[in-house]
Coordinates of C-alpha atoms and ligand atoms in Angstrom, one line a residue:
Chain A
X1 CA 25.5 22.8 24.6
X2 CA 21.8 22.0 23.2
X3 CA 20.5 18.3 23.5
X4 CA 23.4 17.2 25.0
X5 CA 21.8 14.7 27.4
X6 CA 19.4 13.3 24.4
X7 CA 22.7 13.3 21.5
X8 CA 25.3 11.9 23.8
X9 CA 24.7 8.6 22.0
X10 CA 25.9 9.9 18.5
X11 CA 29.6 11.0 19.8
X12 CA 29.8 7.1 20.9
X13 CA 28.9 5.8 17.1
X14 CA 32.2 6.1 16.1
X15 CA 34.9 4.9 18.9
X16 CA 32.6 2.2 19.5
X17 CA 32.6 0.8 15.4
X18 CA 36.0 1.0 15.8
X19 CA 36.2 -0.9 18.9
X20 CA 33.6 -3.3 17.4
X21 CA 35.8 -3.9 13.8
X22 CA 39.2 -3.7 16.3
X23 CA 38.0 -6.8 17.9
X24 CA 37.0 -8.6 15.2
X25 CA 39.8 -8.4 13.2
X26 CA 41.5 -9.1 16.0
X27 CA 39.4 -12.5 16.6
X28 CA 39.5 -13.5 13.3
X29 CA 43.2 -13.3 13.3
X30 CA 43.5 -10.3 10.7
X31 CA 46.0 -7.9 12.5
X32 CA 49.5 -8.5 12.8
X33 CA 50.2 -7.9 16.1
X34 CA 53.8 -6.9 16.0
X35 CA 52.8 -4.1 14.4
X36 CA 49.1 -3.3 15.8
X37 CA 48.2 -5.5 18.9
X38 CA 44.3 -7.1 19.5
X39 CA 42.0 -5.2 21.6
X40 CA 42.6 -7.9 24.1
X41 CA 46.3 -7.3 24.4
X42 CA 46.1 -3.9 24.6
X43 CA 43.6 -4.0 27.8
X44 CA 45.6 -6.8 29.4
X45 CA 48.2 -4.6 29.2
X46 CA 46.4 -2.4 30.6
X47 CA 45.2 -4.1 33.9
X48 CA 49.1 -4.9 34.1
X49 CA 50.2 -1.7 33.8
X50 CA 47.6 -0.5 36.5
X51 CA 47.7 -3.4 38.8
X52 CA 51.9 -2.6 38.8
X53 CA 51.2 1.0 39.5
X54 CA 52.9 1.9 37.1
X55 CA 50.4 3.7 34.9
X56 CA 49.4 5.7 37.9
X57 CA 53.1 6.5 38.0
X58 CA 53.5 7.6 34.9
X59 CA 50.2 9.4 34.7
X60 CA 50.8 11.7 38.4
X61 CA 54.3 12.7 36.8
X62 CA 53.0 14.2 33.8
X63 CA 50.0 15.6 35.5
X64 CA 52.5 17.3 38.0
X65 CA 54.6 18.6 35.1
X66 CA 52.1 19.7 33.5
X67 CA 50.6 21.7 36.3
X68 CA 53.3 23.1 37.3
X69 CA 54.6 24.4 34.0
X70 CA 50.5 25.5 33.7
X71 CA 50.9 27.3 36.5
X72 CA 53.9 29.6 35.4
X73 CA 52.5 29.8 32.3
X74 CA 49.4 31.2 33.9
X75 CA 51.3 33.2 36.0
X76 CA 53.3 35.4 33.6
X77 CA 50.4 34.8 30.4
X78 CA 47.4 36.0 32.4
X79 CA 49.5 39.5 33.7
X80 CA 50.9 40.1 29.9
X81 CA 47.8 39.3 28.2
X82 CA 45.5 41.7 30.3
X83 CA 48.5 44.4 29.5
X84 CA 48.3 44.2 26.3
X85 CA 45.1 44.2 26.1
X86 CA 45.1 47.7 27.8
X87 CA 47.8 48.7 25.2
X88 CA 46.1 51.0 22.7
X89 CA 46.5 49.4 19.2
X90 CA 48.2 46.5 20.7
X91 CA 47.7 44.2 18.3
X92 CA 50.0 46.0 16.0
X93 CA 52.8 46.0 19.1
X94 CA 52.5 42.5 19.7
X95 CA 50.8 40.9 17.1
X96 CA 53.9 40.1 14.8
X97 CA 55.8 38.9 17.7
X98 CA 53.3 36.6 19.2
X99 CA 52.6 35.2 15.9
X100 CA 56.0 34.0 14.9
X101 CA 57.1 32.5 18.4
X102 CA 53.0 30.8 18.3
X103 CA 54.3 29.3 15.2
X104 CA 57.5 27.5 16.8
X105 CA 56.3 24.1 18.3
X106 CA 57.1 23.6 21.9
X107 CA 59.1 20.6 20.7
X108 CA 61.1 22.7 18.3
X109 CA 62.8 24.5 21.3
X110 CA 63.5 20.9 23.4
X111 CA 67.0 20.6 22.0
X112 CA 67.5 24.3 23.0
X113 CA 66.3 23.8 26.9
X114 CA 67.7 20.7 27.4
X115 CA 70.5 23.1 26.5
X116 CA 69.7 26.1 28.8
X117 CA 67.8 24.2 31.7
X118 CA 69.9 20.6 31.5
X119 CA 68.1 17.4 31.6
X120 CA 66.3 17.3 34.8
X121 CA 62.8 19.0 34.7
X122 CA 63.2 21.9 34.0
X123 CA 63.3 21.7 30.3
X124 CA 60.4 19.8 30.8
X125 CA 58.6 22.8 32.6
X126 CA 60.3 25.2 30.0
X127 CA 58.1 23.1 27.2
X128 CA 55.1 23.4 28.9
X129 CA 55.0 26.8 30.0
X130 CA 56.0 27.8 25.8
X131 CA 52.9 25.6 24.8
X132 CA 50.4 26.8 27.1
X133 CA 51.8 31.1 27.6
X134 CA 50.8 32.0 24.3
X135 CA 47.3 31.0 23.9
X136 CA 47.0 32.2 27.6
X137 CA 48.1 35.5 26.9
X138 CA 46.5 36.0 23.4
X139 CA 42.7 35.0 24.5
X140 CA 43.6 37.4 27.6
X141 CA 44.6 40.1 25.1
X142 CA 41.8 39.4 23.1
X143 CA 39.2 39.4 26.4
X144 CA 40.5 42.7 27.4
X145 CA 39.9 44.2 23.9
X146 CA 36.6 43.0 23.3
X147 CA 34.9 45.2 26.5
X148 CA 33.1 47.9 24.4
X149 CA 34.6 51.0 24.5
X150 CA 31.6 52.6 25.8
X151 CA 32.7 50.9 29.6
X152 CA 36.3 52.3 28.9
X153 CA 34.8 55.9 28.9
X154 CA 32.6 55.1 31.9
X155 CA 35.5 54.0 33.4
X156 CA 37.5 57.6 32.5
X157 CA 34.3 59.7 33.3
X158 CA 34.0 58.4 36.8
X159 CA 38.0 58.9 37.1
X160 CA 38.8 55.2 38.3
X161 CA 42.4 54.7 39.4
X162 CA 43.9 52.0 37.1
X163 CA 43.9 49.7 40.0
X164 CA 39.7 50.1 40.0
X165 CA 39.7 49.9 36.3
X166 CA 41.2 46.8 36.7
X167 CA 39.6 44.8 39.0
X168 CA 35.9 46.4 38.0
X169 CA 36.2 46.1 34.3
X170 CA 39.6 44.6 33.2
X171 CA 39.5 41.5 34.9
X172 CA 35.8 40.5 35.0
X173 CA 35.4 42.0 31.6
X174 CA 37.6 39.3 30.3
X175 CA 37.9 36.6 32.3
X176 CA 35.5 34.3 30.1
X177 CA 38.2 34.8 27.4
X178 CA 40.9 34.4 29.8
X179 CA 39.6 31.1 31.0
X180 CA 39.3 29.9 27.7
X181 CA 43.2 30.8 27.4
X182 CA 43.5 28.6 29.7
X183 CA 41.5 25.8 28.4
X184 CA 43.8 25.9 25.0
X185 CA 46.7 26.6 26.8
X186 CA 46.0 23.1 28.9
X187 CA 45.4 21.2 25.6
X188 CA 48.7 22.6 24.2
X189 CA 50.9 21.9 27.4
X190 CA 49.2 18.1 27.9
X191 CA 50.6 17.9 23.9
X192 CA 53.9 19.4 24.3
X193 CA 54.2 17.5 27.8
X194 CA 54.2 14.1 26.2
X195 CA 56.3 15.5 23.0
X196 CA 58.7 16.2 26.0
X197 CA 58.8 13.0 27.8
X198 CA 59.3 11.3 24.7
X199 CA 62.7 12.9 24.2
X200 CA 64.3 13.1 27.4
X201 CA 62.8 11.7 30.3
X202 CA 62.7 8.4 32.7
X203 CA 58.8 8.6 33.9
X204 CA 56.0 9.6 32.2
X205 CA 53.2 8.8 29.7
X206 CA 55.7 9.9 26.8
X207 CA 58.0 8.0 28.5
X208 CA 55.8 4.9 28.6
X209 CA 55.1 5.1 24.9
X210 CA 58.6 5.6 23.7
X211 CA 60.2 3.2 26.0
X212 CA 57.4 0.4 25.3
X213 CA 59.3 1.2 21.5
X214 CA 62.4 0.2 22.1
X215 CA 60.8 -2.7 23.9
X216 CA 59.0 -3.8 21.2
X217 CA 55.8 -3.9 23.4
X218 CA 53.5 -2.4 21.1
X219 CA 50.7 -3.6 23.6
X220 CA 51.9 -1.1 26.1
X221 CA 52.6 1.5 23.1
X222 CA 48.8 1.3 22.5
X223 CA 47.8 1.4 26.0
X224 CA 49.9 4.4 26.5
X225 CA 48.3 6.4 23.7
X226 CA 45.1 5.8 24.7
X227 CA 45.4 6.8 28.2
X228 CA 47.6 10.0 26.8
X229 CA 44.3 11.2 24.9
X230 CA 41.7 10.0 28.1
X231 CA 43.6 11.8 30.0
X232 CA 43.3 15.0 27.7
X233 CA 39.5 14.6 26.9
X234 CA 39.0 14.4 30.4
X235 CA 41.2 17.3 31.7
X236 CA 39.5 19.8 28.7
X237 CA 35.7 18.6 29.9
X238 CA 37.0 19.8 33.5
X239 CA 37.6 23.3 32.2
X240 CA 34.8 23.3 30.0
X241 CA 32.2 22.1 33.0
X242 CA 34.5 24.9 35.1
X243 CA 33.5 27.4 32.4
X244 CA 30.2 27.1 32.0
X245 CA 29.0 26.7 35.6
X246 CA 31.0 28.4 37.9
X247 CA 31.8 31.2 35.4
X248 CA 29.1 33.7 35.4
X249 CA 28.2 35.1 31.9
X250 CA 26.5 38.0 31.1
X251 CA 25.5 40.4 28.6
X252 CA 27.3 43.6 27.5
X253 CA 24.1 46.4 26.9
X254 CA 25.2 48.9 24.8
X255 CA 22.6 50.7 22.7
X256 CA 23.4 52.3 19.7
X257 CA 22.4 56.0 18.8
X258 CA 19.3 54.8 17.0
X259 CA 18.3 53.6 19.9
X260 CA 17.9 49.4 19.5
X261 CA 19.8 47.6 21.9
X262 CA 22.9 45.6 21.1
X263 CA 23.0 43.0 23.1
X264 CA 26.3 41.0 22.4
X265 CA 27.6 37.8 24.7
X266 CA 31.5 37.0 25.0
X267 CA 32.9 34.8 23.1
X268 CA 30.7 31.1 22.9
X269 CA 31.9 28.5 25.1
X270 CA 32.4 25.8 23.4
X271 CA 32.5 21.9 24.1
X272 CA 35.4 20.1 23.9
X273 CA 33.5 18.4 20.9
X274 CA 33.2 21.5 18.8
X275 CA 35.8 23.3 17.5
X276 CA 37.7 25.3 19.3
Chain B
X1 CA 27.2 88.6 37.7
X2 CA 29.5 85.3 38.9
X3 CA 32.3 84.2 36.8
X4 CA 31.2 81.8 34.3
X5 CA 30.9 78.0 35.5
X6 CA 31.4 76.5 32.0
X7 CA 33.0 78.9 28.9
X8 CA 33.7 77.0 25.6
X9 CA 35.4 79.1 23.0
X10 CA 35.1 78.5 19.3
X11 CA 35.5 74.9 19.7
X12 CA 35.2 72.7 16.7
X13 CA 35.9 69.1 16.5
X14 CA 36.8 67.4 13.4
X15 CA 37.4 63.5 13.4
X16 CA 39.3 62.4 10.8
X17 CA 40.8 59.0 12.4
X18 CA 37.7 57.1 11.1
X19 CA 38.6 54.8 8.1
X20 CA 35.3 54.4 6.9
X21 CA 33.0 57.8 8.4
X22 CA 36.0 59.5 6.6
X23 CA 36.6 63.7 7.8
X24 CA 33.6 64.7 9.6
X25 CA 33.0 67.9 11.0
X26 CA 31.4 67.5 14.1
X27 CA 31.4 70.9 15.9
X28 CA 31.9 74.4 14.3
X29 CA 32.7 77.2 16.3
X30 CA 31.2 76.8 19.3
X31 CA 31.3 79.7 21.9
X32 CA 29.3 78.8 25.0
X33 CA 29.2 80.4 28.7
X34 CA 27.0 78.9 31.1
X35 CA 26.5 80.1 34.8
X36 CA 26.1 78.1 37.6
X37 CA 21.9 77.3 38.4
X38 CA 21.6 77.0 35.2
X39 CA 19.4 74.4 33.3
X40 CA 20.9 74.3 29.4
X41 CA 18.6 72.0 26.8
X42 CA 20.6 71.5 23.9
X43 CA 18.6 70.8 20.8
X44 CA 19.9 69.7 17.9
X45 CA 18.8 67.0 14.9
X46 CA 20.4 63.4 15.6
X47 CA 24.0 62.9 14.7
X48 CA 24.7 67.1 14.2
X49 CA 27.2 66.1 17.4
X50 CA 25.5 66.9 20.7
X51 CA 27.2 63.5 22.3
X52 CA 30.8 65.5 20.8
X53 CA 30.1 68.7 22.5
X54 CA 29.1 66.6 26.0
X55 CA 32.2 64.9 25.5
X56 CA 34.2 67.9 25.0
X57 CA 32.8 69.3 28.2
X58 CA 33.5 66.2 30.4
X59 CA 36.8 66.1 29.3
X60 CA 36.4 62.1 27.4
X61 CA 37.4 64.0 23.8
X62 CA 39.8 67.2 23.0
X63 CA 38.7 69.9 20.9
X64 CA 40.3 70.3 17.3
X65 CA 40.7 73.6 17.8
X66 CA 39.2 76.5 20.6
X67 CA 38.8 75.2 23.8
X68 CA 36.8 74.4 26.8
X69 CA 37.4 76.1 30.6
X70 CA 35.7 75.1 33.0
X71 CA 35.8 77.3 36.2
X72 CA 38.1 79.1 34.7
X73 CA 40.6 76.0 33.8
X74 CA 41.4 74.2 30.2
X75 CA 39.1 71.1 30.7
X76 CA 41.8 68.4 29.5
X77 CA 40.7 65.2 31.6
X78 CA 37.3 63.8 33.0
X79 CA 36.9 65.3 36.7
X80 CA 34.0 64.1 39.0
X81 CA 33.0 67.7 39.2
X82 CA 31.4 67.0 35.7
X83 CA 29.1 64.5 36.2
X84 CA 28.1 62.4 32.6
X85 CA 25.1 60.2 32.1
X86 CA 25.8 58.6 29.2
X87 CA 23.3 57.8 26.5
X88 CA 22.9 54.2 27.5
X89 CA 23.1 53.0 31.0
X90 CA 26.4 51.4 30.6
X91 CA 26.0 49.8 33.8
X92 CA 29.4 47.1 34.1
X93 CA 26.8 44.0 34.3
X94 CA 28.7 42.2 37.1
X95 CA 28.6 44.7 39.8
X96 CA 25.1 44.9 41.4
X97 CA 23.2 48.2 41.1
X98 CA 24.7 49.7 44.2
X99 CA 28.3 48.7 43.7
X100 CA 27.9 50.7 40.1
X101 CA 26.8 53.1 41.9
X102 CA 29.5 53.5 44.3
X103 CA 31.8 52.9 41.7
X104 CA 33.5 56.4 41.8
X105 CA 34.4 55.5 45.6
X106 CA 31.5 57.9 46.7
X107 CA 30.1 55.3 49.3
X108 CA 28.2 57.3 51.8
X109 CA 25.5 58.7 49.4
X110 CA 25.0 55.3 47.7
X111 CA 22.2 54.2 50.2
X112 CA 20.5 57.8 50.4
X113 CA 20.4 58.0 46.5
X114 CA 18.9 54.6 45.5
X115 CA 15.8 55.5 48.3
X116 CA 15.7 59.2 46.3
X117 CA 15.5 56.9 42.7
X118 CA 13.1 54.3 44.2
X119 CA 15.1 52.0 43.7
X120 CA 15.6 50.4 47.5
X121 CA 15.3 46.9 46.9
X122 CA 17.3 47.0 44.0
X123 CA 20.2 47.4 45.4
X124 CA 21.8 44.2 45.1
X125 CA 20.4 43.4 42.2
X126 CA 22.5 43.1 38.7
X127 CA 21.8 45.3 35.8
X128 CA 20.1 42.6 33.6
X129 CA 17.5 42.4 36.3
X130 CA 16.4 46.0 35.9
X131 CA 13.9 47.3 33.0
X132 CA 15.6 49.9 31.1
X133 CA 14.2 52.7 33.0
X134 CA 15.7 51.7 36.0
X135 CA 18.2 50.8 34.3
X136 CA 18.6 54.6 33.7
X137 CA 17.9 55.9 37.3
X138 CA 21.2 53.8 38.1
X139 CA 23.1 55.7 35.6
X140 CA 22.0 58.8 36.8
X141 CA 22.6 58.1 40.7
X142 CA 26.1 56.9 39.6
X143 CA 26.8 60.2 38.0
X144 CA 25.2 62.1 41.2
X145 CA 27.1 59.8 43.1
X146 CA 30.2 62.1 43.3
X147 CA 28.2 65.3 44.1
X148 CA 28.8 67.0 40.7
X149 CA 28.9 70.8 40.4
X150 CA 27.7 70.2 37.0
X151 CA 25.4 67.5 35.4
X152 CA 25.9 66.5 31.4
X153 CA 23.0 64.4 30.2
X154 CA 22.9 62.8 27.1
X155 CA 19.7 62.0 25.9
X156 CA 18.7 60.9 29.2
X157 CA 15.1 60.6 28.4
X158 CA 15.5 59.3 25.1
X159 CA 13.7 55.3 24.1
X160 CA 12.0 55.3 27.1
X161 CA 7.5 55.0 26.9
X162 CA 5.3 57.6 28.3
X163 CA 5.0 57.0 32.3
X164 CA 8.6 56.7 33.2
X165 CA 9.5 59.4 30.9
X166 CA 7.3 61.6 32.9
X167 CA 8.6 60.4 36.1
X168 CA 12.5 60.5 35.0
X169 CA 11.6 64.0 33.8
X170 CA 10.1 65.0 37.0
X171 CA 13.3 63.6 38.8
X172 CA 15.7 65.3 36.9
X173 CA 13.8 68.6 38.0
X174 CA 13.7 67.6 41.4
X175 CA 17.9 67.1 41.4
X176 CA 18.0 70.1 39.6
X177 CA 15.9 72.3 42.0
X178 CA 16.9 70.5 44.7
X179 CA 20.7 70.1 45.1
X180 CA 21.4 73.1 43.0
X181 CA 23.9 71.5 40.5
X182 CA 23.9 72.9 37.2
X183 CA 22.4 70.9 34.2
X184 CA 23.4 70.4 30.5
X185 CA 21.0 68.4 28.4
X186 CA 21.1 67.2 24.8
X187 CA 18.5 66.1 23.1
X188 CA 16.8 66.0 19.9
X189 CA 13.7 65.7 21.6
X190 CA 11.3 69.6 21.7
X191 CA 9.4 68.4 24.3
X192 CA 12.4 67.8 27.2
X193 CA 14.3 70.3 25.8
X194 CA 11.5 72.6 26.5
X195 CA 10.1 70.5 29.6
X196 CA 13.3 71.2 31.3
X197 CA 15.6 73.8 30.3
X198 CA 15.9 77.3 31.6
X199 CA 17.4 78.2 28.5
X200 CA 17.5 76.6 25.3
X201 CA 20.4 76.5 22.5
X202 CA 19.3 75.5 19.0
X203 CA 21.8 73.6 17.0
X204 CA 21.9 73.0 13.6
X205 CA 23.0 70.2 11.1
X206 CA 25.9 68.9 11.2
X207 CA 28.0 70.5 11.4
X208 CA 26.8 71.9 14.4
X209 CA 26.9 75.7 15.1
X210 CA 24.5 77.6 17.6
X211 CA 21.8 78.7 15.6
X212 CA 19.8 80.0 18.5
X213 CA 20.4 81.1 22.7
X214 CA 17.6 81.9 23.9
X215 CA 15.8 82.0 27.4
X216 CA 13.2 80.4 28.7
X217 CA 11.9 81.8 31.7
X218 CA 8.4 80.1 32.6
X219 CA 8.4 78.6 35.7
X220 CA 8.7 75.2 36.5
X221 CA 6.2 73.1 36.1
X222 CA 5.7 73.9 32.7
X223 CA 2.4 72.2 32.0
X224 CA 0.8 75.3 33.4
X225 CA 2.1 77.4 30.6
X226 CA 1.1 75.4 27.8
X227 CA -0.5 78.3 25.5
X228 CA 3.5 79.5 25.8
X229 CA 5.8 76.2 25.6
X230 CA 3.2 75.4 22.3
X231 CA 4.0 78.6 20.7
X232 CA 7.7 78.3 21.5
X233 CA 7.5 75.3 20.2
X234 CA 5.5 75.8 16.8
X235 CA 8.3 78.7 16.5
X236 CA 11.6 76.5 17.3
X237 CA 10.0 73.6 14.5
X238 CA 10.1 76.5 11.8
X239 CA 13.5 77.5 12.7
X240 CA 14.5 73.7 12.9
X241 CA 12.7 73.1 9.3
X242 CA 14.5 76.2 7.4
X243 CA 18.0 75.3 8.6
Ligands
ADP1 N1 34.9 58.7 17.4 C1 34.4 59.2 16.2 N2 35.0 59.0 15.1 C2 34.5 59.5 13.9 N3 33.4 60.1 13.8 C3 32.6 60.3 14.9 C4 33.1 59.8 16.2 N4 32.2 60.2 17.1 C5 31.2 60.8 16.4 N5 31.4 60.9 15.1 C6 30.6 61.5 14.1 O1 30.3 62.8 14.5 C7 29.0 63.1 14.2 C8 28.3 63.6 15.5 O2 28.2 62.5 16.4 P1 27.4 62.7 17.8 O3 28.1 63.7 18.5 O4 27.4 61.3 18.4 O5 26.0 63.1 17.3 P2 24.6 63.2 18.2 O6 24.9 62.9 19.6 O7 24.2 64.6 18.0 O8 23.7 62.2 17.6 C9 28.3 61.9 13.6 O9 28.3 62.0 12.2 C10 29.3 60.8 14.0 O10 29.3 59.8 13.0
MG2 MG1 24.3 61.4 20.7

């Protein structure tokens, strides 16, 4: 978060050189644009993909698959996670479980949806909703375990219903982690999403990409790609700006017999520049 | 003489679930009655397993073996009858002072008790606001919250400097005298232990037995018998030094 207004400059250094050397080579003639277009061609194409409507097209149906698959995933991750989290030892229930199906790429499972769900959207949703439920659930898991267990016992000494445990300590105990479930889980779905357009699909960014392919528009493949990770970026700085403004943090206080205070914050919220 | 408010019988408390602390004994053989009024200091050397036996009482951990009645009844879960202030606050840092305070649903009282802690205009603030005394008033109101018949303290006045000591000290008296609930303190601190109690139990080492019961029955405040509580006191450091 530190000197970010001062240090923007430095994360530019890089995609601008690139854009510098792209043009040149493309001015000079170096590139062989069947197989890598100039920087020209690719933003022509991209004016005439906008000015057609067509990028907008393809971008508000993935958005809308994507959000609806979120949603679900949200839905069903956020419940499981917290319960898990409440499980005693729950890492040794769950933990072997969620780490094998975490290890199956969303992609892995399209034949099998297209399968189960047919080729409408709901594979699509089905793809989505397995990229983005497991980091969802986990980070949830993970918020609910990291409240000290000192607030457990305060919430048994004061008998709490597990209602009131649940929405004084549970849920704003963990929701930093939770939210930053949700952050990965976005990134993994707006992956997956594209995977899944790619494979079966008439609209789309993946769509737009793959079809440019077999029209041997590599101008519009470009264009595609690069409005697939804007989009992204852009998506994971709205949760990160979410997170760290309208999310309240504060400080767990629990002092230790010697009597020095351990002061300990959640998890650090990162940027989407920093790892993850 | 009324039946017995609190009766612990030969309890002991062994943890052996700890990977790295290993089997530790934490309790051994404690038999304990305590009558309602009464103001119980518990002194005993740091990590002998004073926060084990408060734990016992409220209910938070089971005995190894013996056991705990309270009122006459096995004490096998937390009740709001036993009120605990834990060693640190533990306030939950997003509720504000009055919402932790209500926590247990006691609502009514909320209002009456942060005026009693002088701690009014606090009420809406969050715990990170509050200096670590007040800090440990809220505690305390939380646990009086639910009108307790009986009030475990843990360390209450430990870490804290001279002034608010006094006045936390002077407080606890106050609740004590004043709304007649019945008091168990732990400390390893003479001074509370003897600034408080109506009776004192020595602990030993761990691990802990009762070493020694024994009344005290100066009247309250006891900065009028200092010749006695310094003599008490001069007597209670030999016993603490030999075992
Ligand atoms: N949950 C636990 N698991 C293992 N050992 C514990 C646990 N709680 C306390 N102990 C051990 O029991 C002993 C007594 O602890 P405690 O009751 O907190 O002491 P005190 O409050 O007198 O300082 C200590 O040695 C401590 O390490
Ligand atoms: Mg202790």
């Amino acid at each position: 978060m530190h000197n970010n207004t001062n240090s923007g400059w430095k994360g530019l250094v890089i995609p601008l050189t690139i854009l510098i050397l792209w043009f040149f080579l493309g001015a000079f003639g170096r590139l062989n644009t069947q197989l890598f277009p100039t920087c020209g061609e690719v933003w022509e194409a991209l004016c005439y993909l906008t000015q057609q409507g067509l990028l907008w097209h393809h971008v508000a149906n993935s958005l809308s698959r994507v959000f609806t698959g979120f949603g679900l995933a949200i839905l069903v991750g956020v419940p499981l996670g917290l319960l898990m989290g409440c499980v005693p030892q729950s890492h040794l229930w769950f933990g072997p479980t969620l780490h094998f199906l975490r290890q199956i790429p969303p992609t892995a499972w399209i034949p099998v949806f297209l399968l189960w769900f047919g080729i409408g959207e709901g594979p699509k949703f089905a793809v989505i909703f397995y990229a983005a439920v497991f980091p969802i659930a986990i980070n949830s898991a993970l918020g609910v375990q990291q409240i000290p267990k000192e607030y457990w016992e305060v919430s048994k000494a004061l008998c709490l219903t597990p209602l009131k445990t649940l929405t004084t300590l549970v849920i704003p105990g963990s929701y930093h982690a939770v939210f930053t479930g949700l952050r990965l889980g976005m990134g993994m779905s707006w992956r997956a999403i594209v995977a899944a357009e790619m494979l079966a699909s008439t609209n789309g960014l993946g769509y737009l990409v793959m079809s440019s392919r077999s029209l041997a528009r590599v101008d519009e493949m470009f264009a595609g790609i690069v409005f697939i990770g804007l989009i992204g970026m852009l998506i994971d700085m709205a949760f990160v700006t979410v997170q760290n403004h309208l999310i309240p943090s504060w400080k767990w206080r629990v002092s230790k017999a010697g009597g020095e205070d351990l002061v300990s914050t959640p998890t650090p919220v990162t940027t989407s520049f920093q790892k993850i | 003489m009324s039946a017995p408010l609190l009766q612990l019988q030969q309890v002991s408390k062994r943890f052996n679930d700890g990977d790295e602390r290993g089997n530790v004994v934490a309790l051994r053989d404690i038999s304990l009655t305590v009558h309602e009024g009464e103001f119980v200091s518990v002194l005993g050397p740091s990590g002998c397993g004073k926060s084990t036996l408060l734990r016992i009482i409220a209910g938070l951990t089971a005995p190894t073996t013996g056991q705990c009645l309270y009122k006459g009844q096995p004490v096998n879960k937390p009740s709001l009858e036993r009120g605990y202030v834990f060693q640190d606050p533990r306030l939950f840092p997003w509720l504000t002072v009055l919402e932790n305070i209500n926590l247990a649903g006691a609502g009514a009282n909320g209002e009456e008790l942060l005026n009693k802690m002088d701690l009014a205009e606090f009420g809406q603030a969050l715990p990170h606001e509050l200096s670590g005394g007040m800090a440990r008033r809220v505690a305390l109101a939380r646990a009086l919250a639910p009108q307790p018949h009986l009030l475990l303290l843990d360390e209450p006045l430990a870490n804290l400097d001279v002034p608010l000591r006094q006045n936390l000290q002077a407080e606890l008296q106050r609740i004590w005298e004043q709304q007649g609930v019945t008091c168990i303190l732990v400390t390893h601190n003479i001074d509370e232990a003897l600034a408080l109690g109506t009776r004192l139990i020595l602990l030993s080492k761990r691990p802990a037995i009762i070493r020694y019961d024994l009344a005290l029955d100066m009247s309250f405040p006891r900065k009028i018998h200092q010749a006695q509580v310094a003599a008490l006191k001069t007597q209670i450091l030999e016993w603490m030094e030999v075992h």
